[in-house]
CSV table of C-alpha atoms in Angstrom, one decimal:
chain,number,residue,atom,x,y,z
A,1,UNK,CA,126.1,107.6,177.5
A,2,UNK,CA,127.7,105.3,174.8
A,3,UNK,CA,124.4,103.6,174.2
A,4,UNK,CA,122.7,106.9,173.7
A,5,UNK,CA,125.4,108.1,171.4
A,6,UNK,CA,125.1,104.9,169.4
A,7,UNK,CA,121.4,105.3,169.1
A,8,UNK,CA,121.8,108.8,167.7
A,9,UNK,CA,124.4,107.6,165.3
A,10,UNK,CA,122.0,105.0,163.9
A,11,UNK,CA,119.3,107.6,163.6
A,12,UNK,CA,121.6,109.8,161.6
A,13,UNK,CA,122.7,107.0,159.4
A,14,UNK,CA,119.1,106.0,158.8
A,15,UNK,CA,118.2,109.6,157.9
A,16,UNK,CA,121.1,109.9,155.6
A,17,UNK,CA,120.1,106.7,153.8
A,18,UNK,CA,116.5,107.9,153.5
A,19,UNK,CA,117.6,111.2,152.1
A,20,UNK,CA,120.0,109.4,149.7
A,21,UNK,CA,117.3,107.0,148.5
A,22,UNK,CA,114.8,109.9,148.0
A,23,UNK,CA,117.2,112.0,146.0
A,24,UNK,CA,118.3,109.0,143.9
A,25,UNK,CA,114.8,107.9,143.2
A,26,UNK,CA,113.5,111.4,142.5
A,27,UNK,CA,116.5,112.2,140.2
A,28,UNK,CA,115.6,109.1,138.2
A,29,UNK,CA,111.9,110.1,138.2
A,30,UNK,CA,112.6,113.6,137.1
A,31,UNK,CA,114.9,112.5,134.3
A,32,UNK,CA,112.6,109.7,133.2
A,33,UNK,CA,109.6,112.0,132.9
A,34,UNK,CA,111.6,114.6,131.0
A,35,UNK,CA,112.9,112.1,128.5
A,36,UNK,CA,109.5,110.4,127.9
A,37,UNK,CA,107.3,113.5,127.9
A,38,UNK,CA,105.7,114.9,124.7
A,39,UNK,CA,102.7,117.0,124.0
A,40,UNK,CA,99.5,115.5,122.5
A,41,UNK,CA,96.8,117.4,120.7
A,42,UNK,CA,95.0,119.6,123.2
A,43,UNK,CA,92.7,122.6,123.6
A,44,UNK,CA,95.5,124.9,124.6
A,45,UNK,CA,99.2,125.3,125.3
A,46,UNK,CA,100.3,126.7,128.7
A,47,UNK,CA,103.7,128.4,128.8
A,48,UNK,CA,105.0,128.5,132.3
A,49,UNK,CA,106.8,131.9,132.8
A,50,UNK,CA,110.4,132.6,133.5
A,51,UNK,CA,112.5,135.7,134.0
A,52,UNK,CA,112.3,138.8,131.9
A,53,UNK,CA,115.5,140.8,131.3
A,54,UNK,CA,115.2,144.5,130.3
A,55,UNK,CA,111.8,143.9,128.9
A,56,UNK,CA,112.8,140.9,126.8
A,57,UNK,CA,112.6,137.2,127.4
A,58,UNK,CA,115.5,135.7,129.3
A,59,UNK,CA,117.3,132.8,127.5
A,60,UNK,CA,115.3,130.3,129.5
A,61,UNK,CA,112.0,132.0,128.7
A,62,UNK,CA,113.0,132.3,125.1
A,63,UNK,CA,113.6,128.5,124.9
A,64,UNK,CA,110.1,127.8,126.3
A,65,UNK,CA,108.6,130.3,123.8
A,66,UNK,CA,110.4,128.7,120.8
A,67,UNK,CA,109.0,125.3,121.8
A,68,UNK,CA,105.5,126.8,122.1
A,69,UNK,CA,105.8,128.4,118.7
A,70,UNK,CA,106.8,125.0,117.2
A,71,UNK,CA,104.0,123.2,119.0
A,72,UNK,CA,101.4,125.8,117.9
A,73,UNK,CA,102.8,125.7,114.3
A,74,UNK,CA,102.5,121.9,114.2
A,75,UNK,CA,98.8,122.2,115.2
A,76,UNK,CA,99.2,120.7,118.7
A,77,UNK,CA,96.7,123.3,120.0
A,78,UNK,CA,94.8,126.3,118.6
A,79,UNK,CA,95.4,128.6,121.6
A,80,UNK,CA,98.3,129.6,123.9
A,81,UNK,CA,98.1,130.8,127.5
A,82,UNK,CA,101.1,132.9,128.3
A,83,UNK,CA,101.4,132.6,132.1
A,84,UNK,CA,103.6,134.8,134.2
A,85,UNK,CA,103.2,137.8,136.5
A,86,UNK,CA,105.1,141.0,136.9
A,87,UNK,CA,108.3,141.5,138.8
A,88,UNK,CA,109.4,145.0,139.7
A,89,UNK,CA,109.3,147.6,136.9
A,90,UNK,CA,109.6,145.1,134.1
A,91,UNK,CA,106.5,144.3,132.0
A,92,UNK,CA,104.8,141.1,133.0
A,93,UNK,CA,106.2,137.8,131.8
A,94,UNK,CA,102.9,137.1,130.0
A,95,UNK,CA,103.0,140.4,128.1
A,96,UNK,CA,106.6,139.9,127.2
A,97,UNK,CA,105.8,136.4,125.9
A,98,UNK,CA,102.9,137.7,123.8
A,99,UNK,CA,105.2,140.2,122.0
A,100,UNK,CA,107.7,137.5,121.3
A,101,UNK,CA,105.1,135.0,120.1
A,102,UNK,CA,103.6,137.6,117.7
A,103,UNK,CA,107.0,138.4,116.4
A,104,UNK,CA,107.4,134.7,115.6
A,105,UNK,CA,104.1,134.7,113.7
A,106,UNK,CA,101.5,133.6,116.3
A,107,UNK,CA,98.3,135.6,115.7
A,108,UNK,CA,97.2,137.8,118.6
A,109,UNK,CA,93.8,136.2,118.7
A,110,UNK,CA,95.4,132.9,119.6
A,111,UNK,CA,97.2,134.3,122.7
A,112,UNK,CA,95.6,134.5,126.1
A,113,UNK,CA,97.4,136.3,129.0
A,114,UNK,CA,97.6,135.3,132.6
A,115,UNK,CA,99.5,138.1,134.4
A,116,UNK,CA,99.0,137.5,138.1
A,117,UNK,CA,101.0,134.3,138.9
A,118,UNK,CA,104.3,134.3,140.9
A,119,UNK,CA,104.9,130.6,141.1
A,120,UNK,CA,104.4,127.4,139.2
A,121,UNK,CA,101.3,126.5,141.2
A,122,UNK,CA,99.8,129.9,140.5
A,123,UNK,CA,100.7,129.6,136.8
A,124,UNK,CA,98.6,126.5,136.7
A,125,UNK,CA,95.7,127.6,139.0
A,126,UNK,CA,95.2,130.9,137.1
A,127,UNK,CA,95.6,129.2,133.7
A,128,UNK,CA,93.0,126.7,134.8
A,129,UNK,CA,90.6,129.5,135.5
A,130,UNK,CA,91.1,130.8,131.9
A,131,UNK,CA,90.6,127.2,130.6
A,132,UNK,CA,87.3,126.9,132.4
A,133,UNK,CA,86.2,130.3,131.1
A,134,UNK,CA,87.0,129.3,127.5
A,135,UNK,CA,85.7,125.7,127.9
A,136,UNK,CA,89.1,124.1,127.4
A,137,UNK,CA,89.5,120.7,128.9
A,138,UNK,CA,93.1,119.7,128.0
A,139,UNK,CA,96.4,121.4,127.9
A,140,UNK,CA,100.0,121.0,126.7
A,141,UNK,CA,102.4,122.5,129.3
A,142,UNK,CA,105.6,123.9,128.0
A,143,UNK,CA,108.5,124.1,130.5
A,144,UNK,CA,112.0,122.9,130.8
A,145,UNK,CA,112.6,119.1,131.0
A,146,UNK,CA,113.8,119.1,134.6
A,147,UNK,CA,110.6,120.9,135.6
A,148,UNK,CA,108.2,118.5,133.7
A,149,UNK,CA,107.6,116.1,136.6
A,150,UNK,CA,106.7,118.7,139.2
A,151,UNK,CA,104.6,120.6,136.7
A,152,UNK,CA,102.7,117.4,135.9
A,153,UNK,CA,102.2,116.6,139.6
A,154,UNK,CA,100.8,120.1,140.2
A,155,UNK,CA,98.5,120.0,137.2
A,156,UNK,CA,97.2,116.6,138.2
A,157,UNK,CA,96.6,117.8,141.8
A,158,UNK,CA,94.4,120.6,140.3
A,159,UNK,CA,92.5,118.2,138.0
A,160,UNK,CA,94.0,119.5,134.8
A,161,UNK,CA,94.3,116.9,132.0
A,162,UNK,CA,97.7,117.7,130.5
A,163,UNK,CA,100.8,116.5,128.8
A,164,UNK,CA,104.2,118.2,128.8
A,165,UNK,CA,106.2,119.4,125.8
A,166,UNK,CA,109.7,119.8,127.4
A,167,UNK,CA,112.6,122.1,126.6
A,168,UNK,CA,115.8,120.1,126.3
A,169,UNK,CA,118.5,121.1,128.8
A,170,UNK,CA,122.3,121.2,128.6
A,171,UNK,CA,124.1,118.3,130.3
A,172,UNK,CA,126.2,120.7,132.4
A,173,UNK,CA,123.1,122.1,134.0
A,174,UNK,CA,121.4,118.8,134.6
A,175,UNK,CA,122.7,117.9,138.0
A,176,UNK,CA,122.0,121.3,139.6
A,177,UNK,CA,118.4,121.6,138.2
A,178,UNK,CA,117.6,117.9,139.0
A,179,UNK,CA,118.6,118.4,142.6
A,180,UNK,CA,116.7,121.6,142.9
A,181,UNK,CA,113.6,119.9,141.5
A,182,UNK,CA,113.9,117.1,144.0
A,183,UNK,CA,113.9,119.6,146.8
A,184,UNK,CA,110.9,121.4,145.2
A,185,UNK,CA,109.0,118.2,144.8
A,186,UNK,CA,109.6,117.3,148.5
A,187,UNK,CA,108.3,120.7,149.5
A,188,UNK,CA,105.2,120.4,147.3
A,189,UNK,CA,104.5,116.9,148.6
A,190,UNK,CA,104.9,118.0,152.3
A,191,UNK,CA,102.6,121.0,151.7
A,192,UNK,CA,100.1,118.6,150.0
A,193,UNK,CA,100.1,116.3,153.0
A,194,UNK,CA,99.6,119.1,155.4
A,195,UNK,CA,96.7,120.6,153.4
A,196,UNK,CA,95.2,117.2,152.4
A,197,UNK,CA,96.3,114.4,154.7
A,198,UNK,CA,95.0,111.7,152.3
A,199,UNK,CA,96.2,113.5,149.2
A,200,UNK,CA,96.5,111.2,146.1
A,201,UNK,CA,99.4,113.0,144.5
A,202,UNK,CA,102.3,111.7,146.5
A,203,UNK,CA,105.3,111.2,144.2
A,204,UNK,CA,104.7,107.4,143.9
A,205,UNK,CA,101.1,108.0,142.6
């Protein structure tokens, strides 16, 4: 009985150490990617959606939009794909983004809408379809810094050639969002392994 208990204790300790190592490594990876990411000249800018409040961009979405406006204004890309579906009775995230972008001086002809997505992966999959239709080959992804690594992984898994122009985040929010991203990356990686056993986009790739 004692031997069995000792075995289980060692298993629990080993699991704890594995989880601790994973979260430590991924926290470093998430923060390293965020701090070293920057957009390069591309065919389009993809803005990953965020919440809409009372028909207007939430603070988080507004931060992403402001970065996209700066990137567009600096000539980083000639087109913007506003990617985000509809939740409840609110207008779609994409339509809300379009209105905000136009208020900031982005011409309507430069804005493309992707209004069906409900997750980051769908953002990228549906935006990729628009890119293929328009003949675009490269993209700058605009999202928050803590989200840059997972967005890059997903884009790479789809074959999208991309860079990330990240939104800076407040230090007080960093720990929470970093841990949440670590969990999200773990889920994405496990799903990838199940769907494609020899997938090339494990987090060390």
